[in-house]
Each structure stands twice: as structure tokens, then as C-alpha cells.
Short mmCIF file of C-alpha atoms in Angstrom, two decimals:
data_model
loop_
_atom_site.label_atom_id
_atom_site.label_comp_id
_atom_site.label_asym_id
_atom_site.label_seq_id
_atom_site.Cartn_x
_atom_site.Cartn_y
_atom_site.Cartn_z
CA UNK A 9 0.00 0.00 0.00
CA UNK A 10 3.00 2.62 0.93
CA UNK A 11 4.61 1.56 -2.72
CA UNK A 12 1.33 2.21 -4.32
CA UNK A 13 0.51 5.75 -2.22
CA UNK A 14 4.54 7.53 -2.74
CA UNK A 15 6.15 5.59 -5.41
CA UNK A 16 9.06 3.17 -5.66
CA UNK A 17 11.84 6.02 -6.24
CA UNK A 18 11.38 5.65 -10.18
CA UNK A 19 8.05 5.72 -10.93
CA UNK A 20 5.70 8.51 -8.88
CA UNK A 21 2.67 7.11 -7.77
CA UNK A 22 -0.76 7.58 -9.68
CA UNK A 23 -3.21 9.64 -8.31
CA UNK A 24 -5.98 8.63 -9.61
CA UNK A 25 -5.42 5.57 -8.21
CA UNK A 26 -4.11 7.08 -4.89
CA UNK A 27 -7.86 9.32 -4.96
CA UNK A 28 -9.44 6.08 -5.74
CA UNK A 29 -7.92 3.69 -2.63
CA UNK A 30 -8.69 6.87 -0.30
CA UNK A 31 -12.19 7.00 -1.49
CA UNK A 32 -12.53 3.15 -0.82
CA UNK A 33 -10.98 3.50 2.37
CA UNK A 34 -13.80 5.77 3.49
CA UNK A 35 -16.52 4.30 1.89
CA UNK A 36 -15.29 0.79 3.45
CA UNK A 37 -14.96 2.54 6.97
CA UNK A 38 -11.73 0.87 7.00
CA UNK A 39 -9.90 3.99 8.88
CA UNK A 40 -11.07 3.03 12.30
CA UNK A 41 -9.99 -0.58 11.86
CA UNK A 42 -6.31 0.09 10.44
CA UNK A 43 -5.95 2.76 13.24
CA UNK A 44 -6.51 0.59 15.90
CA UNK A 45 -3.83 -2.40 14.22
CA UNK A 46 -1.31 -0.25 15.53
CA UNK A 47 -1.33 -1.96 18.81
CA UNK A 48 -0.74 -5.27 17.12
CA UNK A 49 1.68 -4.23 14.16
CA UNK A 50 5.92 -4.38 14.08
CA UNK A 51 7.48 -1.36 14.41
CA UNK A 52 8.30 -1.14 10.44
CA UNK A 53 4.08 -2.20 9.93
CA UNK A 54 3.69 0.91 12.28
CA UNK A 55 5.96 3.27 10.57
CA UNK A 56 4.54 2.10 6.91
CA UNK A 57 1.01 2.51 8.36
CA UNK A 58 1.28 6.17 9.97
CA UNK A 59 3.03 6.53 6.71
CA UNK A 60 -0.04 5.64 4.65
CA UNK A 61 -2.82 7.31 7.44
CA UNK A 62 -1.38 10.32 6.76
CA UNK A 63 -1.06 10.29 3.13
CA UNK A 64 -5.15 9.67 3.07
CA UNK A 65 -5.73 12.57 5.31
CA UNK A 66 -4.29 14.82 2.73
CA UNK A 67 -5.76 13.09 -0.16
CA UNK A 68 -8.95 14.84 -1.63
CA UNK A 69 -11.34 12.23 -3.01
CA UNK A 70 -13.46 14.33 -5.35
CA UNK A 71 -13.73 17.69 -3.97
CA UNK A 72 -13.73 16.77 -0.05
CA UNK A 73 -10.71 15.68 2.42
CA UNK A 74 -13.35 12.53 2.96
CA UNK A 75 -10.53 11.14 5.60
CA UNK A 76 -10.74 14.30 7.76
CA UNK A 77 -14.16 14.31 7.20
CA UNK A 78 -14.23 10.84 8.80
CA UNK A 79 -12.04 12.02 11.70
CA UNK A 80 -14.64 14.83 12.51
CA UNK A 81 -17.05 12.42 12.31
CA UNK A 82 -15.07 9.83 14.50
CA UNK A 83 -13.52 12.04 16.97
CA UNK A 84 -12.55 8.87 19.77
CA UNK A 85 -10.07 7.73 16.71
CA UNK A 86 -8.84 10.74 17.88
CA UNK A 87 -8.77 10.05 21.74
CA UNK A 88 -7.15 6.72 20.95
CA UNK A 89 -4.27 8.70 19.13
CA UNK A 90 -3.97 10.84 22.51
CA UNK A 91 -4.18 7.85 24.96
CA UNK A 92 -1.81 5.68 23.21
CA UNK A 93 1.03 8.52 24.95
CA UNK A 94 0.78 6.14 27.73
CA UNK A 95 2.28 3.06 25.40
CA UNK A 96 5.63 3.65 24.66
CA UNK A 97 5.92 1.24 21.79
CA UNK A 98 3.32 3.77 19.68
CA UNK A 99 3.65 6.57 20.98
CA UNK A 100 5.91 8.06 18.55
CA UNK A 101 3.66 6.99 15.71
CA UNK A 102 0.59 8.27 17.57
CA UNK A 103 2.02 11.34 17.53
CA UNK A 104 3.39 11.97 14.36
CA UNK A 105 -0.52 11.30 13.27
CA UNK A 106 -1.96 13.81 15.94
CA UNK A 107 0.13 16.29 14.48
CA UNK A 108 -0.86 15.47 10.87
CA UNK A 109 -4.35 16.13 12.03
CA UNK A 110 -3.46 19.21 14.12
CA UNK A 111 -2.60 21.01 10.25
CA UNK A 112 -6.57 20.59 9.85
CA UNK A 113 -8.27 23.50 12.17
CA UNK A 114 -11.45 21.05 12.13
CA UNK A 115 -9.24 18.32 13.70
CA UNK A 116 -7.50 20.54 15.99
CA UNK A 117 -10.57 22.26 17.39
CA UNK A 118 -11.98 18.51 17.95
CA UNK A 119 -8.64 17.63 20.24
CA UNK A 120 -8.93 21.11 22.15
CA UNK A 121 -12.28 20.56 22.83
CA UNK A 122 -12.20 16.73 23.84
CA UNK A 123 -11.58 15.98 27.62
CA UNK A 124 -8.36 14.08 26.02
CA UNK A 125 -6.86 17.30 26.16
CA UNK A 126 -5.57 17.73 29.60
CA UNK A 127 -3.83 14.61 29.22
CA UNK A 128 -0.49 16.35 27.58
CA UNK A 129 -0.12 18.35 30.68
CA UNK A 130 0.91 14.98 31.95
CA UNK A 131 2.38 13.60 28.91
CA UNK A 132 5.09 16.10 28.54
CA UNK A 133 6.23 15.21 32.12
CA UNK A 134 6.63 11.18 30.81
CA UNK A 135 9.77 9.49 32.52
CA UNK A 136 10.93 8.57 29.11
CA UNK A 137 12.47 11.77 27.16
CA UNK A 138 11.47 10.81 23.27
CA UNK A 139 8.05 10.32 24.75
CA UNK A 140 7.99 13.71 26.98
CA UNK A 141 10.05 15.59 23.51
CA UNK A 142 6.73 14.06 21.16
CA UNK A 143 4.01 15.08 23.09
CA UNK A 144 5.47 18.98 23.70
CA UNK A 145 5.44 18.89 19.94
CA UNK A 146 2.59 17.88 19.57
CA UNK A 147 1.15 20.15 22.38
CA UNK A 148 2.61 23.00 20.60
CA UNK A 149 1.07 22.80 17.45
CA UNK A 150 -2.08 22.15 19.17
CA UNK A 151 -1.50 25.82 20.77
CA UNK A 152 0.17 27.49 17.72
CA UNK A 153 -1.10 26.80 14.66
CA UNK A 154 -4.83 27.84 14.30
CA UNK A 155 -4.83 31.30 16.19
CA UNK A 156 -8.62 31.74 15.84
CA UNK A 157 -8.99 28.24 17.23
CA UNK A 158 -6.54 28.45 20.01
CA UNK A 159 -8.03 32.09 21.31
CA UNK A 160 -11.68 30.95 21.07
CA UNK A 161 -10.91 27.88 23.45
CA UNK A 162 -8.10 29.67 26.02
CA UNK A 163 -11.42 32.48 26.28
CA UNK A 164 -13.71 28.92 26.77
CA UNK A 165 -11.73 27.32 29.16
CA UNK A 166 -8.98 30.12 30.95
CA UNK A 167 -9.10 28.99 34.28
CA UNK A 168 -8.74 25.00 33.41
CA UNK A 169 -6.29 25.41 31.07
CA UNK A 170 -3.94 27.95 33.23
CA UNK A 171 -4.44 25.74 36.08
CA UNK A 172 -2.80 23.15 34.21
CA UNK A 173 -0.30 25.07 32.91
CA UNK A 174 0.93 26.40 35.89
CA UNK A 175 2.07 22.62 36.51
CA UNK A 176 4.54 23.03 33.46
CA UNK A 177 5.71 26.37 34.48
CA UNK A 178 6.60 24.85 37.91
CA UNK A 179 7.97 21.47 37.06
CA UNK A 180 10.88 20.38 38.49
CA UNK A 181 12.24 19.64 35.16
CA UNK A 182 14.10 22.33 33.65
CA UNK A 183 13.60 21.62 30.23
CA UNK A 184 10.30 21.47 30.62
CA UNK A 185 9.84 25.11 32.87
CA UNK A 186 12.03 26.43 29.75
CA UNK A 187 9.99 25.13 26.77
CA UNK A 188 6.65 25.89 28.67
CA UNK A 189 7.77 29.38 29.14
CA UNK A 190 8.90 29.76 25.61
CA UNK A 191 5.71 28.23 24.46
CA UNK A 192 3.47 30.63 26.75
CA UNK A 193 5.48 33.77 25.36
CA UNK A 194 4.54 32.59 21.76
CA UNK A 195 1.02 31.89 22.50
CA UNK A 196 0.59 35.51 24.62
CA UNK A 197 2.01 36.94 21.75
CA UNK A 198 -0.30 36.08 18.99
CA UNK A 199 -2.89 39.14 18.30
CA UNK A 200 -5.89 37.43 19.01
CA UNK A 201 -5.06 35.93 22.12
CA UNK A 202 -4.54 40.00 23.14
CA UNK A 203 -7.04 39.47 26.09
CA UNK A 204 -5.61 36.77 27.05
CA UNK A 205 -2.73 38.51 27.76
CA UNK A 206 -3.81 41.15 29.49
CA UNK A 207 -5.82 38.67 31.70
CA UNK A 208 -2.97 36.88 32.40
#
């Protein structure tokens, strides 16, 4: 499936047929099902698979990103991606798809608004540093890179979401105090998150 989405290095890969398998993968409602192999897949399986996932979500079938579409739709797919921080052995993958999703503001909104949320606050404070490093990234775009998005929820949600923040800001970890503070000077920063600023 990889060979057929990117290629083989000499011959690029046909998109028709590329629109086709996405279109079949929605119709077939095969996303939730291949998402959920991960658990059960090699690490190369894993690595082909995120590969692939991510390839579909930026594959228009007709005039619609029908995969997206399906993720809006399916927003615990989305939950499962944030959980699976707590399984080492995919939680690299996992997050190299959350942040795939994140470049969609539809999918980003849906992981700011889920409950799943609060759960990086934790994440980033992981024992194990590649799994700490991934979810900061991934909590970063989640803060950075839909303004209108990100302002609309930190007005929704201030006190929860400082609360938790605070946490980073405090952590006896001094990577994490410095990338938190870094991160909280970028997000102040942004023009629509003005109020914010001068709430804070």
C-alpha cells in the first residue's frame, strides 16, 4: 500500500489511483480498523502505516478531504491517538498522526475541545524523554497553529487550562519550565489571544 501511495523512487505514484484507494478507504470505513492495528503491528508495519494514514488525510477524493471528514465524524479515533502517549511502543507513531491532524483547524478544534486534552499536561512530564520531547510537539502545534482556534478555546476554558499550565511552568524539570515558558510567550504573543494577555 505505501509503494502504491509515494512511489518506488522511479516511478511517482498515480493519483488517480491514490484518490481512488482513499475513497474506498472511506466508503469501506476501513480507517477506524487500520488505526486501531497499531497496537498489534511491528514497528516497520507501524511506521509504513502512519506513513499511509497520513497520506489519506491529505488526499482529496473528489472535492472533499473525505478522511478528515471521517475524523470529525469519528472524533474517539482521535482520543485513541492521545491515549496511546501512555504506550511507549506507539507513541511516537501516535504522535506523528496527531500532528498530521493538528494542520486541519477542524481536527485541531476537535482535540482542544475533547476531555483528552488535559492529558499532555501529563504527557510532557513522561519518565521517558522521546516520549515527553513528542508530546510537547505535539502540544505545541495544538496551541500554535490555528490562532482563531486556540483564542476561542483559552477564552472557553482560561481557568482550566492555566491551572494546568501552571504545573509546566513549575515542574521540576528544567527543560520542561524552559519550553513551557517559551511556548506561553509565543502563545501571549499572537494578536488574538490580546485578552488573554492582558488577563494573564
Amino acid at each position: 500500500m505505501r509503494q502504491m501511495l509515494s512511489g518506488d523512487g522511479e516511478v511517482e505514484p498515480n493519483a488517480e489511483h491514490v484518490s481512488e484507494l482513499t475513497s474506498e478507504i472511506y466508503k469501506e470505513d476501513a480507517l477506524s480498523p487500520l488505526i486501531h492495528k497499531l497496537f498489534i503491528l511491528g514497528w516497520e508495519a507501524r511506521k509504513d502505516l502512519v506513513y499511509c494514514l497520513c497520506i489519506f488525510l491529505r488526499q482529496m477524493a473528489g472535492s472533499s478531504y473525505c478522511c478528515v471528514e471521517y475524523l470529525e465524524n469519528h472524533s474517539e479515533l482521535l482520543d485513541f491517538h492521545v491515549v496511546c502517549y501512555n504506550s511507549k511502543d506507539i507513541a511516537l507513531n501516535c504522535g506523528n498522526m496527531l500532528r498530521e491532524c493538528i494542520k486541519f483547524p477542524s481536527l485541531a478544534k476537535c482535540i482542544l475541545d475533547s476531555t483528552s486534552f488535559e492529558l499532555f499536561f501529563k504527557y510532557v512530564e513522561l519518565p521517558n524523554f522521546d516520549v515527553a520531547f513528542n508530546a510537547f510537539a505535539t502540544l505545541k502545534d495544538l496551541l500554535t497553529k490555528h490562532e482563531t482556534a486556540v483564542s476561542e478555546f483559552l477564552t472557553a476554558h482560561y481557568e482550566e487550562f492555566f491551572e494546568n499550565y501552571e504545573k509546566l511552568l513549575t515542574s521540576k524539570n528544567y527543560v520542561t519550565r524552559r519550553q513551557s515558558l517559551k511556548l506561553l510567550s509565543d502563545i501571549l504573543l499572537e494578536t488574538p489571544n490580546s485578552y488573554i494577555m492582558k488577563h494573564f
